[in-house]
Each structure stands twice: as C-alpha cells, then as structure tokens.
mmCIF file of C-alpha atoms in Angstrom:
data_model
loop_
_atom_site.group_PDB
_atom_site.id
_atom_site.type_symbol
_atom_site.label_atom_id
_atom_site.label_comp_id
_atom_site.label_asym_id
_atom_site.label_seq_id
_atom_site.Cartn_x
_atom_site.Cartn_y
_atom_site.Cartn_z
ATOM 1 C CA MET S 101 216.815 170.374 320.466
ATOM 2 C CA ILE S 102 213.228 171.672 319.449
ATOM 3 C CA SER S 103 212.900 174.852 321.710
ATOM 4 C CA LEU S 104 209.453 175.494 323.679
ATOM 5 C CA ARG S 105 208.649 178.495 321.633
ATOM 6 C CA SER S 106 208.826 175.632 318.350
ATOM 7 C CA ILE S 107 206.307 173.226 319.936
ATOM 8 C CA LEU S 108 203.846 175.985 321.116
ATOM 9 C CA CYS S 109 204.040 177.126 316.872
ATOM 10 C CA LEU S 110 203.358 173.560 315.559
ATOM 11 C CA VAL S 111 200.197 172.770 318.240
ATOM 12 C CA THR S 112 198.915 176.179 317.195
ATOM 13 C CA VAL S 113 198.782 175.184 313.750
ATOM 14 C CA ILE S 114 197.102 171.470 314.722
ATOM 15 C CA CYS S 115 194.884 173.672 316.229
ATOM 16 C CA CYS S 116 193.638 175.908 313.716
ATOM 17 C CA LEU S 117 193.647 173.196 311.201
ATOM 18 C CA PHE S 118 191.374 171.312 313.778
ATOM 19 C CA ASP S 119 188.957 174.611 314.671
ATOM 20 C CA GLU S 120 185.704 174.666 312.976
ATOM 21 C CA SER S 121 185.131 177.964 313.872
ATOM 22 C CA PHE S 122 187.511 179.459 311.704
ATOM 23 C CA SER S 123 186.202 181.824 309.051
ATOM 24 C CA PHE S 124 184.781 179.843 305.544
ATOM 25 C CA ASN S 125 186.125 181.043 302.447
ATOM 26 C CA PRO S 126 184.746 179.355 299.418
ATOM 27 C CA LYS S 127 187.972 179.278 298.013
ATOM 28 C CA ARG S 128 189.826 177.502 301.066
ATOM 29 C CA THR S 129 188.165 174.286 299.965
ATOM 30 C CA LYS S 130 188.476 173.943 296.167
ATOM 31 C CA GLN S 131 190.435 170.962 296.374
ATOM 32 C CA PHE S 132 187.133 168.870 297.318
ATOM 33 C CA ASN S 133 183.972 167.865 295.911
ATOM 34 C CA LEU S 134 180.800 169.130 297.342
ATOM 35 C CA SER S 135 178.519 166.645 298.879
ATOM 36 C CA HIS S 136 174.814 166.595 299.321
ATOM 37 C CA THR S 137 175.390 165.599 302.794
ATOM 38 C CA PRO S 138 177.736 168.505 305.123
ATOM 39 C CA THR S 139 180.978 167.452 305.528
ATOM 40 C CA ARG S 140 182.374 170.311 308.058
ATOM 41 C CA TRP S 141 180.387 172.919 310.022
ATOM 42 C CA TYR S 142 181.105 176.711 310.662
ATOM 43 C CA ASN S 143 180.290 179.948 313.267
ATOM 44 C CA GLY S 144 177.669 182.358 312.037
ATOM 45 C CA GLY S 145 175.151 184.528 312.347
ATOM 46 C CA ALA S 146 171.773 184.661 311.381
ATOM 47 C CA THR S 147 168.573 187.371 310.700
ATOM 48 C CA TRP S 148 165.496 187.164 308.874
ATOM 49 C CA TYR S 149 163.685 189.844 306.220
ATOM 50 C CA GLY S 150 160.527 189.926 304.302
ATOM 51 C CA SER S 151 157.057 188.451 305.517
ATOM 52 C CA PRO S 152 157.351 186.140 308.092
ATOM 53 C CA ASP S 153 156.414 183.233 305.539
ATOM 54 C CA GLY S 154 157.509 184.886 302.804
ATOM 55 C CA CYS S 155 160.683 184.453 300.049
ATOM 56 C CA GLY S 156 162.803 187.629 301.565
ATOM 57 C CA SER S 157 163.116 190.238 299.011
ATOM 58 C CA GLU S 158 161.123 189.437 295.477
ATOM 59 C CA GLY S 159 164.486 188.590 293.368
ATOM 60 C CA GLY S 160 167.006 190.003 295.156
ATOM 61 C CA SER S 161 170.532 191.368 293.615
ATOM 62 C CA CYS S 162 171.187 187.821 292.032
ATOM 63 C CA GLY S 163 168.813 188.515 289.185
ATOM 64 C CA TYR S 164 166.406 186.023 289.553
ATOM 65 C CA GLY S 165 163.479 187.104 289.626
ATOM 66 C CA ASP S 166 160.717 185.510 290.711
ATOM 67 C CA LEU S 167 162.230 182.096 290.356
ATOM 68 C CA VAL S 168 163.304 182.613 294.210
ATOM 69 C CA SER S 169 159.444 181.849 295.087
ATOM 70 C CA LYS S 170 158.668 179.241 292.831
ATOM 71 C CA PRO S 171 159.568 175.632 292.500
ATOM 72 C CA PRO S 172 162.295 173.673 293.095
ATOM 73 C CA TRP S 173 163.538 176.748 295.542
ATOM 74 C CA ASN S 174 160.193 177.406 297.077
ATOM 75 C CA SER S 175 161.515 180.671 299.288
ATOM 76 C CA MET S 176 163.951 177.934 300.970
ATOM 77 C CA VAL S 177 166.350 180.950 299.909
ATOM 78 C CA THR S 178 169.019 183.290 301.485
ATOM 79 C CA SER S 179 171.007 186.658 301.529
ATOM 80 C CA VAL S 180 174.091 186.450 302.701
ATOM 81 C CA GLY S 181 176.726 189.019 303.735
ATOM 82 C CA PRO S 182 179.799 190.312 301.498
ATOM 83 C CA SER S 183 182.226 187.706 302.909
ATOM 84 C CA LEU S 184 180.182 184.943 301.196
ATOM 85 C CA TYR S 185 178.523 186.591 298.337
ATOM 86 C CA GLN S 186 181.795 187.133 297.065
ATOM 87 C CA SER S 187 180.170 189.987 294.408
ATOM 88 C CA GLY S 188 177.842 187.919 293.242
ATOM 89 C CA LYS S 189 180.374 185.076 292.520
ATOM 90 C CA GLU S 190 178.429 182.788 295.206
ATOM 91 C CA CYS S 191 174.729 183.218 293.524
ATOM 92 C CA GLY S 192 173.256 179.891 293.299
ATOM 93 C CA ALA S 193 175.523 178.466 295.866
ATOM 94 C CA CYS S 194 173.798 175.823 298.615
ATOM 95 C CA TYR S 195 173.968 175.356 302.086
ATOM 96 C CA GLN S 196 172.624 173.731 305.318
ATOM 97 C CA VAL S 197 172.180 175.756 307.935
ATOM 98 C CA LYS S 198 170.822 175.086 311.533
ATOM 99 C CA CYS S 199 170.112 176.694 314.627
ATOM 100 C CA THR S 200 170.484 174.940 318.808
ATOM 101 C CA LYS S 201 171.199 177.518 320.909
ATOM 102 C CA HIS S 202 167.944 178.996 321.444
ATOM 103 C CA LYS S 203 165.131 177.351 323.285
ATOM 104 C CA SER S 204 162.935 177.179 320.137
ATOM 105 C CA CYS S 205 165.107 175.837 318.043
ATOM 106 C CA SER S 206 164.706 172.372 316.261
ATOM 107 C CA GLY S 207 168.354 171.369 315.558
ATOM 108 C CA LYS S 208 167.713 170.181 312.124
ATOM 109 C CA PRO S 209 169.134 172.196 309.317
ATOM 110 C CA VAL S 210 167.143 173.784 306.448
ATOM 111 C CA LYS S 211 168.955 174.010 302.999
ATOM 112 C CA VAL S 212 169.114 177.472 301.628
ATOM 113 C CA VAL S 213 170.367 178.729 297.743
ATOM 114 C CA VAL S 214 172.266 182.343 298.045
ATOM 115 C CA THR S 215 169.837 184.264 295.929
ATOM 116 C CA ASP S 216 170.475 188.172 297.042
ATOM 117 C CA SER S 217 173.151 190.409 299.022
ATOM 118 C CA CYS S 218 173.345 191.562 303.046
ATOM 119 C CA LEU S 219 175.733 194.298 302.543
ATOM 120 C CA GLY S 220 175.346 195.526 306.127
ATOM 121 C CA CYS S 221 175.805 191.678 307.175
ATOM 122 C CA VAL S 222 178.961 192.217 308.769
ATOM 123 C CA SER S 223 178.787 191.785 312.605
ATOM 124 C CA GLU S 224 180.188 187.872 311.992
ATOM 125 C CA SER S 225 182.349 186.689 309.927
ATOM 126 C CA ALA S 226 179.528 184.760 308.023
ATOM 127 C CA HIS S 227 176.010 186.088 308.245
ATOM 128 C CA PHE S 228 172.839 184.469 306.874
ATOM 129 C CA ASP S 229 169.693 186.914 306.195
ATOM 130 C CA LEU S 230 167.355 183.915 305.656
ATOM 131 C CA SER S 231 164.042 184.570 303.699
ATOM 132 C CA GLY S 232 161.238 184.014 306.703
ATOM 133 C CA LYS S 233 160.333 180.613 305.770
ATOM 134 C CA ALA S 234 163.803 179.613 305.510
ATOM 135 C CA PHE S 235 164.232 181.390 308.968
ATOM 136 C CA SER S 236 160.847 179.377 310.186
ATOM 137 C CA ALA S 237 161.685 176.443 309.199
ATOM 138 C CA MET S 238 164.930 175.871 311.702
ATOM 139 C CA ALA S 239 162.056 176.223 314.287
ATOM 140 C CA LEU S 240 160.134 173.494 316.509
ATOM 141 C CA PRO S 241 157.121 172.438 315.391
ATOM 142 C CA GLY S 242 154.500 175.255 316.723
ATOM 143 C CA GLN S 243 157.406 177.726 317.688
ATOM 144 C CA CYS S 244 158.356 179.603 314.406
ATOM 145 C CA GLN S 245 157.075 182.581 316.013
ATOM 146 C CA GLU S 246 159.131 182.515 319.087
ATOM 147 C CA LEU S 247 161.888 182.080 317.511
ATOM 148 C CA ARG S 248 161.564 184.557 314.314
ATOM 149 C CA ASN S 249 160.922 186.985 317.671
ATOM 150 C CA ALA S 250 164.640 185.739 318.550
ATOM 151 C CA GLY S 251 165.618 188.151 315.752
ATOM 152 C CA LYS S 252 169.110 187.235 315.829
ATOM 153 C CA LEU S 253 171.008 183.385 316.095
ATOM 154 C CA GLU S 254 173.652 181.544 316.249
ATOM 155 C CA VAL S 255 173.929 179.145 313.453
ATOM 156 C CA ARG S 256 175.991 176.704 312.360
ATOM 157 C CA PHE S 257 176.396 176.203 308.259
ATOM 158 C CA ALA S 258 177.525 173.913 305.561
ATOM 159 C CA ARG S 259 178.257 174.416 302.486
ATOM 160 C CA VAL S 260 176.862 171.637 299.968
ATOM 161 C CA ALA S 261 175.866 170.308 296.448
ATOM 162 C CA CYS S 262 172.935 171.838 294.795
ATOM 163 C CA ASP S 263 170.011 168.981 293.744
ATOM 164 C CA TYR S 264 167.807 170.031 291.237
ATOM 165 C CA PRO S 265 165.804 166.758 290.261
ATOM 166 C CA GLY S 266 164.275 167.037 286.894
ATOM 167 C CA LYS S 267 165.861 170.571 286.450
ATOM 168 C CA THR S 268 168.477 171.407 283.681
ATOM 169 C CA ILE S 269 170.572 174.301 283.945
ATOM 170 C CA ALA S 270 169.067 177.271 282.515
ATOM 171 C CA PHE S 271 170.614 180.353 280.882
ATOM 172 C CA HIS S 272 167.410 183.507 281.199
ATOM 173 C CA VAL S 273 168.692 186.064 277.972
ATOM 174 C CA ASP S 274 168.138 189.685 278.924
ATOM 175 C CA GLN S 275 166.145 191.808 277.775
ATOM 176 C CA GLY S 276 168.609 193.849 276.317
ATOM 177 C CA SER S 277 170.587 191.384 274.357
ATOM 178 C CA SER S 278 171.191 191.665 270.518
ATOM 179 C CA ALA S 279 173.521 190.221 268.093
ATOM 180 C CA TYR S 280 176.268 192.619 269.673
ATOM 181 C CA TYR S 281 175.729 192.472 272.713
ATOM 182 C CA PHE S 282 174.510 189.581 275.028
ATOM 183 C CA ALA S 283 173.621 188.242 278.488
ATOM 184 C CA VAL S 284 172.147 186.050 280.346
ATOM 185 C CA VAL S 285 171.302 184.731 284.433
ATOM 186 C CA ILE S 286 172.905 181.557 284.603
ATOM 187 C CA GLU S 287 170.045 179.212 286.821
ATOM 188 C CA TYR S 288 169.692 176.171 288.490
ATOM 189 C CA GLU S 289 173.376 175.091 288.031
ATOM 190 C CA GLU S 290 173.779 171.315 290.149
ATOM 191 C CA GLY S 291 176.457 170.242 291.791
ATOM 192 C CA ASP S 292 179.158 173.588 293.219
ATOM 193 C CA GLY S 293 175.449 176.235 292.327
ATOM 194 C CA ASP S 294 178.057 178.785 292.173
ATOM 195 C CA VAL S 295 180.195 180.516 288.810
ATOM 196 C CA ALA S 296 183.413 182.152 288.671
ATOM 197 C CA SER S 297 183.874 182.090 284.793
ATOM 198 C CA VAL S 298 181.643 182.066 281.768
ATOM 199 C CA GLN S 299 182.791 181.622 277.980
ATOM 200 C CA LEU S 300 180.656 181.704 275.128
ATOM 201 C CA LYS S 301 181.417 180.705 271.424
ATOM 202 C CA ASP S 302 179.183 181.628 268.397
ATOM 203 C CA SER S 303 179.097 179.323 265.083
ATOM 204 C CA LYS S 304 181.146 181.764 262.900
ATOM 205 C CA GLY S 305 183.494 178.074 261.966
ATOM 206 C CA ILE S 306 186.219 179.651 264.058
ATOM 207 C CA GLU S 307 186.580 177.368 267.491
ATOM 208 C CA LYS S 308 187.275 180.699 269.925
ATOM 209 C CA TRP S 309 185.714 181.067 273.220
ATOM 210 C CA CYS S 310 185.511 184.564 274.448
ATOM 211 C CA ASP S 311 185.512 185.127 278.250
ATOM 212 C CA MET S 312 182.099 186.891 279.616
ATOM 213 C CA GLN S 313 181.730 189.629 282.189
ATOM 214 C CA GLN S 314 180.089 188.928 285.157
ATOM 215 C CA SER S 315 177.503 192.198 285.047
ATOM 216 C CA TRP S 316 175.971 192.014 288.297
ATOM 217 C CA GLY S 317 175.080 188.920 290.799
ATOM 218 C CA ALA S 318 174.095 185.644 288.378
ATOM 219 C CA VAL S 319 174.131 188.462 284.893
ATOM 220 C CA TRP S 320 177.222 187.413 282.780
ATOM 221 C CA LYS S 321 177.572 189.828 279.524
ATOM 222 C CA LEU S 322 179.564 189.975 276.311
ATOM 223 C CA ASP S 323 179.695 192.881 274.030
ATOM 224 C CA ALA S 324 180.549 191.531 270.745
ATOM 225 C CA GLY S 325 181.574 195.164 269.304
ATOM 226 C CA GLY S 326 181.376 195.490 265.916
ATOM 227 C CA SER S 327 181.120 191.749 264.899
ATOM 228 C CA PRO S 328 177.738 190.212 265.359
ATOM 229 C CA LEU S 329 177.307 186.772 266.690
ATOM 230 C CA LYS S 330 176.002 184.098 265.023
ATOM 231 C CA PRO S 331 173.646 181.489 266.672
ATOM 232 C CA PRO S 332 173.237 179.083 268.254
ATOM 233 C CA LEU S 333 175.751 179.618 270.873
ATOM 234 C CA SER S 334 177.507 177.713 273.607
ATOM 235 C CA LEU S 335 178.406 178.753 276.965
ATOM 236 C CA LYS S 336 181.086 177.470 279.282
ATOM 237 C CA VAL S 337 180.336 177.591 283.013
ATOM 238 C CA THR S 338 182.825 177.266 285.692
ATOM 239 C CA SER S 339 182.928 176.976 289.359
ATOM 240 C CA GLN S 340 184.680 178.761 292.059
ATOM 241 C CA TYR S 341 184.661 176.027 294.627
ATOM 242 C CA SER S 342 185.810 173.593 292.711
ATOM 243 C CA GLY S 343 186.850 174.609 289.164
ATOM 244 C CA LYS S 344 185.051 172.617 287.375
ATOM 245 C CA THR S 345 183.651 173.469 283.961
ATOM 246 C CA LEU S 346 180.248 172.637 282.331
ATOM 247 C CA LEU S 347 179.964 172.862 278.477
ATOM 248 C CA ALA S 348 176.173 173.913 277.058
ATOM 249 C CA GLU S 349 176.793 173.220 273.955
ATOM 250 C CA ASN S 350 174.472 175.150 270.732
ATOM 251 C CA VAL S 351 172.143 176.310 274.069
ATOM 252 C CA ILE S 352 171.009 179.636 272.417
ATOM 253 C CA PRO S 353 169.125 178.706 269.393
ATOM 254 C CA THR S 354 169.306 180.510 265.630
ATOM 255 C CA ASN S 355 166.205 182.084 266.497
ATOM 256 C CA TRP S 356 166.791 183.321 270.480
ATOM 257 C CA GLN S 357 164.516 185.785 271.611
ATOM 258 C CA PRO S 358 165.292 188.535 274.842
ATOM 259 C CA GLY S 359 163.793 187.513 277.808
ATOM 260 C CA CYS S 360 163.495 184.089 276.770
ATOM 261 C CA SER S 361 165.115 180.746 279.114
ATOM 262 C CA TYR S 362 166.944 178.259 276.928
ATOM 263 C CA ARG S 363 167.745 174.749 278.770
ATOM 264 C CA SER S 364 170.188 172.228 278.069
ATOM 265 C CA VAL S 365 172.201 169.056 279.017
ATOM 266 C CA VAL S 366 175.579 169.588 279.713
ATOM 267 C CA LYS S 367 179.093 167.930 279.075
ATOM 268 C CA HIS S 368 181.390 167.595 282.525
ATOM 269 C CA LEU S 369 184.487 168.749 280.864
#
C-alpha cells in the first residue's frame, strides 16, 4: 500500500518538473538543441546600466571590445549575474528577455547577447543588467523613459540560438600572441553561442590537439612552451550547452598577425 507521504513526494517531484520558475542552469538542458524560438521561459530580474541608448560598458568582461556596439549586436547586449555568466563560459550566449508587470512594458521579447558580467547581481537566481538600448526596447512606444525610471523589473527569459546572417565564426588574435604563446577571442559563434572548451592543432605533421585554457571571458590561450607553433593553425570549439563541436580548419594562416581577426566556415563534428 502506498503511503500518504510517498504520494505527497511524488506530487512534489511532478510539480517541480513542470514549474517554469525554478532556477535556470545552462547545463540543465544540455540534451536539447537550441531553437531561435523560445521553448521555455524562466523568471528573473533586470536592470540597466550605461547611457539610456548605449551598449552598457564599451567591451565588457568577455573581451569583445568595441564589437558590442557594432552589427550584428548593435548594443543589444547584456551583463549577467554569476549564475548565468558561469565564469565566462556563457560569453556569446543569446537570450530573449521580456517584461510584462510594469505598465510601460510591451510584453514583447528582445534578443540580447551576453558580453559582460555583473558580479553584484545576485538578488535573484538569474539577473540581466541590460544595456540602456536593450532595456528601452522592452517598453511600449513612447514610454522608454518611464520604463527606465522603474530601475528594476521582474522579467521572463529564455535561452535561444544565436543567428548571425552573413557572418562566419571569427577568431581575434590577442595582441600579446606569438609562436610560443597564442590567445584568441572567439566571436560570432552561431547556434549555441557559448564555449565550454577550445582545442588547437598546428601543422607540424602530428595529429595532436592541444587543450587551450580559458584566460578570461571569451579569451582562450595556449602556452606552447619551448616548441613554437607552426601555422596554419586549426581550432575546435565545443559548446557548454549542447556539447556540440565546431571545427575551423587552418583558420589561422601562416602569415597571421597579433591583433587581427580570421574567419572560417566551420564543420560540425
């Protein structure tokens, strides 16, 4: 005979499975493929920073620099609290965010890219410190200032796939890179957007992939030690969200220069 306690426990488990307000964890949904259309919404909080129509901070802790204000991001970016930032692993991830409870909210979602961290944003399980432009985009027509005056909002958010028409994945080589130390910022990763790990292979004739280390944000590095890297260099990027891997073969050419960006069409492994 099933006890009342067992029945109550079962009901609690079922309710948790269907409750959309539980804390979002990027790793929680790893078995799913991301869609450009939200499939599940979660509760969070939102504030804004920087100028009313700006991009928040110029660059941010992910290391994207002035890309945040340029196409295709166009200042539609966000800083996120530690639970979403994941020590920089979520740099480049795309979300839709919407507000409905304030009278100036349109209820329509805006799409933003994670480009910065907000270490102090811990009052909710998930927090977005949006650029002024992104925050204002959630308002009804003509009510941007009224919404910004609210300061802090309750929002709903959903993780979605990134989409950069006409863009290919790019690797921006760090200024301090050399044949013995190589570091790159990964830009415009379509689909999952985030990065869990990066591997590099040079052209010495040995089929060996070396694990790169996350330096900070979206910057990944490799210390080659006493054996200089021989270009062209190939890179493999693995997503934290789905575990999928992209291969950019020979993306860094023989005549590469620090401070330059190199693009590649990728293979899905």
